[in-house]
Short mmCIF file of C-alpha atoms and ligand atoms in Angstrom, two decimals:
data_model
loop_
_atom_site.label_atom_id
_atom_site.label_comp_id
_atom_site.label_asym_id
_atom_site.label_seq_id
_atom_site.Cartn_x
_atom_site.Cartn_y
_atom_site.Cartn_z
CA MET A 24 31.37 -40.68 86.15
CA ILE A 25 31.31 -39.47 82.56
CA ALA A 26 27.85 -39.03 81.08
CA VAL A 27 27.23 -38.26 77.43
CA ASP A 28 23.58 -37.62 76.72
CA ALA A 29 21.99 -37.19 73.30
CA LEU A 30 25.14 -35.49 72.05
CA THR A 31 25.01 -34.18 68.50
CA ARG A 32 27.61 -32.22 66.56
CA ARG A 33 26.98 -30.93 63.07
CA TYR A 34 29.46 -29.30 60.72
CA GLY A 35 27.32 -27.53 58.19
CA GLY A 36 25.03 -30.18 56.77
CA PHE A 37 27.21 -33.05 58.00
CA THR A 38 26.43 -34.79 61.29
CA ALA A 39 29.71 -35.99 62.82
CA VAL A 40 28.14 -37.07 66.15
CA ASP A 41 24.53 -38.11 66.03
CA ASP A 42 22.48 -38.40 69.23
CA VAL A 43 25.22 -40.25 71.14
CA SER A 44 24.52 -41.38 74.72
CA PHE A 45 26.67 -43.49 77.05
CA THR A 46 28.28 -43.47 80.47
CA ALA A 47 31.77 -44.33 81.67
CA ARG A 48 31.79 -45.45 85.30
CA PRO A 49 34.27 -45.40 88.17
CA GLY A 50 36.32 -48.54 88.60
CA ARG A 51 35.95 -49.43 84.94
CA VAL A 52 37.83 -48.93 81.70
CA THR A 53 35.42 -47.95 78.95
CA GLY A 54 36.72 -48.66 75.45
CA PHE A 55 35.55 -46.23 72.77
CA LEU A 56 35.71 -47.87 69.35
CA GLY A 57 34.73 -47.05 65.81
CA PRO A 58 36.13 -46.85 62.28
CA ASN A 59 38.01 -43.78 61.02
CA GLY A 60 35.73 -40.77 61.01
CA ALA A 61 33.12 -42.37 63.30
CA GLY A 62 33.09 -39.35 65.62
CA LYS A 63 35.23 -40.56 68.55
CA SER A 64 37.64 -37.64 68.69
CA THR A 65 34.83 -35.16 68.13
CA THR A 66 32.95 -36.62 71.10
CA LEU A 67 36.05 -36.55 73.32
CA ARG A 68 36.89 -32.99 72.28
CA ILE A 69 33.41 -31.83 73.23
CA LEU A 70 33.68 -33.71 76.54
CA VAL A 71 36.82 -31.77 77.50
CA GLY A 72 35.60 -28.40 76.28
CA LEU A 73 37.73 -28.12 73.13
CA SER A 74 34.69 -28.12 70.89
CA THR A 75 31.03 -27.38 71.40
CA ALA A 76 27.96 -29.53 70.98
CA THR A 77 25.22 -28.63 68.55
CA SER A 78 22.85 -30.21 71.09
CA GLY A 79 22.98 -32.62 74.00
CA THR A 80 25.43 -32.70 76.90
CA ALA A 81 28.70 -34.28 77.99
CA THR A 82 29.54 -34.07 81.70
CA VAL A 83 32.07 -35.29 84.25
CA GLY A 84 30.63 -35.83 87.72
CA GLY A 85 27.50 -34.03 86.60
CA ARG A 86 29.27 -30.90 85.39
CA ARG A 87 30.45 -29.73 82.03
CA TYR A 88 34.26 -29.64 81.80
CA VAL A 89 34.26 -25.85 81.45
CA ASP A 90 32.31 -25.58 84.72
CA LEU A 91 34.78 -27.67 86.74
CA PRO A 92 36.56 -25.44 89.28
CA ASP A 93 39.87 -27.28 88.97
CA PRO A 94 39.68 -29.34 85.77
CA GLY A 95 43.33 -30.47 85.74
CA ARG A 96 42.89 -32.12 89.12
CA GLU A 97 39.62 -33.75 88.17
CA VAL A 98 40.13 -34.92 84.60
CA GLY A 99 43.37 -36.08 83.01
CA VAL A 100 43.26 -35.54 79.27
CA LEU A 101 45.43 -36.90 76.47
CA LEU A 102 43.99 -36.09 73.09
CA ASP A 103 46.61 -35.28 70.52
CA ALA A 104 50.17 -35.77 71.69
CA SER A 105 51.40 -33.80 68.69
CA ALA A 106 49.66 -30.70 70.11
CA GLN A 107 52.42 -30.29 72.73
CA HIS A 108 54.62 -27.19 72.65
CA VAL A 109 57.64 -28.48 70.74
CA GLY A 110 60.10 -25.79 71.88
CA ARG A 111 59.94 -26.87 75.51
CA THR A 112 61.68 -29.79 77.11
CA GLY A 113 59.65 -32.60 78.62
CA ARG A 114 60.53 -31.47 82.13
CA GLU A 115 59.55 -27.85 81.33
CA THR A 116 56.22 -29.07 79.94
CA LEU A 117 55.42 -30.85 83.19
CA THR A 118 56.78 -28.04 85.36
CA ILE A 119 54.53 -25.46 83.71
CA ALA A 120 51.51 -27.70 84.24
CA GLN A 121 52.60 -28.40 87.85
CA ARG A 122 52.78 -24.65 88.59
CA THR A 123 49.52 -23.88 86.81
CA MET A 124 47.77 -26.50 88.91
CA GLY A 125 49.54 -25.44 92.13
CA LEU A 126 50.99 -28.88 92.75
CA PRO A 127 54.12 -29.75 94.75
CA ARG A 128 57.37 -29.55 92.75
CA ASP A 129 58.33 -33.17 93.31
CA ARG A 130 55.28 -34.25 91.32
CA VAL A 131 57.26 -33.50 88.14
CA GLU A 132 60.06 -35.98 88.92
CA GLU A 133 57.48 -38.51 90.09
CA MET A 134 55.64 -38.33 86.76
CA LEU A 135 58.86 -38.50 84.71
CA ALA A 136 59.79 -41.66 86.58
CA LEU A 137 56.28 -43.08 86.25
CA VAL A 138 56.17 -42.66 82.47
CA GLY A 139 59.76 -43.81 82.04
CA LEU A 140 61.41 -40.66 80.65
CA THR A 141 65.05 -40.60 81.74
CA PRO A 142 66.73 -37.39 83.00
CA GLN A 143 68.51 -37.14 79.66
CA GLU A 144 65.27 -37.54 77.69
CA SER A 145 63.35 -35.14 79.89
CA SER A 146 65.85 -32.37 79.19
CA ARG A 147 65.45 -32.81 75.41
CA ARG A 148 63.06 -30.56 73.51
CA VAL A 149 59.72 -32.11 72.61
CA ARG A 150 60.41 -31.43 68.90
CA ASP A 151 63.14 -34.04 69.18
CA TYR A 152 60.90 -36.60 70.89
CA SER A 153 59.76 -39.77 69.18
CA LEU A 154 56.00 -40.29 68.96
CA GLY A 155 56.12 -42.79 71.81
CA MET A 156 58.04 -40.33 74.01
CA ARG A 157 55.43 -37.68 73.28
CA GLN A 158 52.70 -40.12 74.29
CA ARG A 159 54.52 -40.89 77.54
CA LEU A 160 54.90 -37.20 78.28
CA GLY A 161 51.21 -36.67 77.48
CA ILE A 162 50.23 -39.46 79.86
CA GLY A 163 52.46 -37.91 82.53
CA THR A 164 50.74 -34.56 82.02
CA ALA A 165 47.32 -36.20 82.21
CA LEU A 166 48.17 -37.91 85.51
CA LEU A 167 50.00 -34.95 87.07
CA GLY A 168 47.03 -33.57 89.01
CA ASP A 169 46.08 -37.02 90.35
CA PRO A 170 42.65 -36.91 88.66
CA ALA A 171 39.88 -39.46 89.22
CA VAL A 172 38.92 -39.46 85.54
CA LEU A 173 41.08 -40.09 82.47
CA VAL A 174 40.07 -39.26 78.89
CA LEU A 175 42.50 -40.67 76.34
CA ASP A 176 42.29 -40.55 72.55
CA GLU A 177 44.48 -43.24 70.97
CA PRO A 178 47.07 -43.19 73.77
CA ALA A 179 48.80 -46.33 72.50
CA ASN A 180 49.71 -44.62 69.20
CA GLY A 181 53.43 -44.84 68.72
CA LEU A 182 54.08 -46.96 71.80
CA ASP A 183 56.25 -50.05 71.34
CA PRO A 184 54.98 -53.42 72.63
CA GLY A 185 56.61 -52.84 76.02
CA GLY A 186 55.02 -49.39 76.18
CA ILE A 187 51.60 -50.76 75.27
CA ARG A 188 51.83 -53.37 78.00
CA TRP A 189 53.00 -50.72 80.47
CA MET A 190 50.05 -48.48 79.61
CA ARG A 191 47.60 -51.35 79.86
CA GLY A 192 48.83 -52.02 83.42
CA LEU A 193 48.67 -48.36 84.27
CA LEU A 194 45.05 -47.99 83.09
CA ARG A 195 43.97 -51.23 84.76
CA ASP A 196 45.53 -50.13 88.02
CA PHE A 197 43.98 -46.65 87.74
CA ALA A 198 40.50 -48.16 87.30
CA ASP A 199 41.05 -50.77 90.01
CA ARG A 200 41.74 -47.92 92.43
CA GLY A 201 38.32 -46.49 91.57
CA GLY A 202 39.22 -44.24 88.64
CA THR A 203 37.14 -43.75 85.51
CA VAL A 204 38.89 -44.37 82.19
CA LEU A 205 37.45 -43.49 78.78
CA LEU A 206 39.82 -44.74 76.12
CA SER A 207 39.56 -44.62 72.35
CA SER A 208 41.73 -46.95 70.33
CA HIS A 209 42.06 -48.58 66.95
CA LEU A 210 43.91 -51.44 68.55
CA ILE A 211 41.06 -53.88 68.99
CA HIS A 212 43.30 -56.32 70.81
CA GLU A 213 44.26 -53.65 73.34
CA ILE A 214 40.64 -52.79 73.98
CA GLU A 215 39.76 -56.46 74.19
CA VAL A 216 42.37 -57.00 76.89
CA VAL A 217 41.87 -53.88 78.99
CA ALA A 218 38.27 -52.66 78.62
CA ASP A 219 35.41 -53.61 80.93
CA ASP A 220 32.75 -51.75 78.98
CA LEU A 221 32.49 -50.86 75.31
CA VAL A 222 30.93 -48.10 73.29
CA VAL A 223 31.05 -48.65 69.54
CA LEU A 224 30.38 -45.78 67.13
CA ALA A 225 29.81 -45.91 63.40
CA ARG A 226 29.01 -42.87 61.29
CA GLY A 227 28.41 -40.80 64.38
CA ARG A 228 25.93 -43.17 65.98
CA VAL A 229 26.23 -45.66 68.83
CA VAL A 230 25.87 -49.14 67.34
CA ALA A 231 26.65 -51.08 70.54
CA ARG A 232 27.39 -50.37 74.16
CA GLY A 233 27.57 -52.30 77.40
CA PRO A 234 29.84 -54.64 79.33
CA LYS A 235 32.39 -56.21 77.00
CA ALA A 236 31.59 -59.70 78.24
CA ASP A 237 27.87 -59.29 77.49
CA LEU A 238 28.49 -57.95 73.99
CA LEU A 239 30.90 -60.73 73.16
CA ARG A 240 28.56 -63.38 74.57
CA ALA A 241 25.56 -62.03 72.67
CA ALA A 242 27.61 -61.90 69.48
CA GLY A 243 29.02 -65.39 70.15
CA PRO A 244 27.87 -67.49 67.19
CA ALA A 245 27.38 -64.48 64.90
CA ALA A 246 30.94 -63.38 65.53
CA GLY A 247 32.02 -66.89 64.59
CA GLY A 248 34.36 -67.09 67.56
CA GLY A 249 36.28 -64.19 66.06
CA GLY A 250 36.11 -62.23 69.28
CA LEU A 251 35.97 -58.48 69.45
CA GLU A 252 37.53 -57.90 66.04
CA GLN A 253 34.79 -59.83 64.25
CA LEU A 254 32.10 -58.21 66.40
CA PHE A 255 33.54 -54.79 65.58
CA LEU A 256 33.53 -55.51 61.84
CA ASP A 257 30.01 -56.92 61.95
CA LEU A 258 28.70 -53.93 63.86
CA THR A 259 30.42 -51.22 61.91
CA GLU A 260 30.05 -52.73 58.44
CA GLY A 261 26.40 -53.36 59.23
CA ALA A 262 26.03 -49.66 59.99
CA LEU A 263 27.72 -48.72 56.74
CA ALA A 264 25.69 -51.08 54.56
N1 LIG B 304 36.04 -29.09 62.16
C1 LIG B 304 35.44 -29.97 61.36
N2 LIG B 304 34.78 -29.58 60.25
C2 LIG B 304 34.17 -30.46 59.43
N3 LIG B 304 34.13 -31.79 59.66
C3 LIG B 304 34.76 -32.23 60.76
C4 LIG B 304 35.44 -31.37 61.68
N4 LIG B 304 35.96 -32.12 62.67
C5 LIG B 304 35.62 -33.39 62.39
N5 LIG B 304 34.90 -33.47 61.25
C6 LIG B 304 34.38 -34.69 60.62
O1 LIG B 304 33.66 -35.43 61.61
C7 LIG B 304 33.83 -36.82 61.39
C8 LIG B 304 34.28 -37.46 62.67
O2 LIG B 304 35.64 -37.15 62.90
P1 LIG B 304 36.42 -37.67 64.17
O3 LIG B 304 37.77 -37.05 64.15
O4 LIG B 304 35.59 -37.44 65.38
O5 LIG B 304 36.50 -39.23 63.89
P2 LIG B 304 37.25 -40.36 64.70
O6 LIG B 304 36.24 -41.38 65.07
O7 LIG B 304 38.07 -39.78 65.78
O8 LIG B 304 38.19 -41.01 63.58
P3 LIG B 304 39.69 -41.61 63.65
O9 LIG B 304 39.52 -43.03 64.07
O10 LIG B 304 40.18 -41.52 62.25
O11 LIG B 304 40.49 -40.79 64.61
C9 LIG B 304 34.78 -36.97 60.22
O12 LIG B 304 34.02 -37.19 59.05
C10 LIG B 304 35.46 -35.61 60.16
O13 LIG B 304 35.87 -35.29 58.84
MG1 LIG B 305 40.11 -39.69 66.16
#
């Protein structure tokens, strides 16, 4: 389980993440939504130890990411696919991670097949990858250590419709097998289809959280039958007013 508790991050006088609390549970996909600049990436970066909190905590299975003995096998992370080493091929990228984590060699070919990178593509350098190919490689890297928890920031970015559907199935299946998925996305429709639970941020604060079905039902008439998109706009514009 992921637990974020009273998390706050300030940059100088600006509060990017303001007293944020939520959980993401096993067997469920938790959608993390919010307008540009709401604080989603900042929260996820703190969760995986790439940034520090000003106060509050973010833990996986009760421990901070930096305290996990074998983080790659416990938490699969895809934050910024453009952060990959561009001089390496896709296969080299996975092989280095496979060795670092002490995993069997055949895991690399398994992941390449899973994410749909052909032998020809996997021997191309990442600098020559399309955005969607980088995302696929990033998802392969995240899944390499067979983690129970996935943290994904905008993983559908750059994926074509087939790729988006493929990823939706992959995340659903991962959660159905008991995994925990925390997924940020701008694609409201994607979140609407795949998420079980929602956390909505606006200006660094949680403006709604809970099971998707409950939030949609409660918003029913107010959202004017507009579904999650209308609910999202109502919640986040309300927070900005
Ligand atoms: N290192 C930093 N220094 C100063 N401000 C920062 C820093 N990192 C993030 N911020 C600010 O914190 C706020 C939240 O940014 P964040 O990237 O978390 O938003 P986001 O919800 O991921 O947005 P998007 O949907 O555009 O990805 C923004 O106003 C951003 O400018
Ligand atoms: Mg972001």
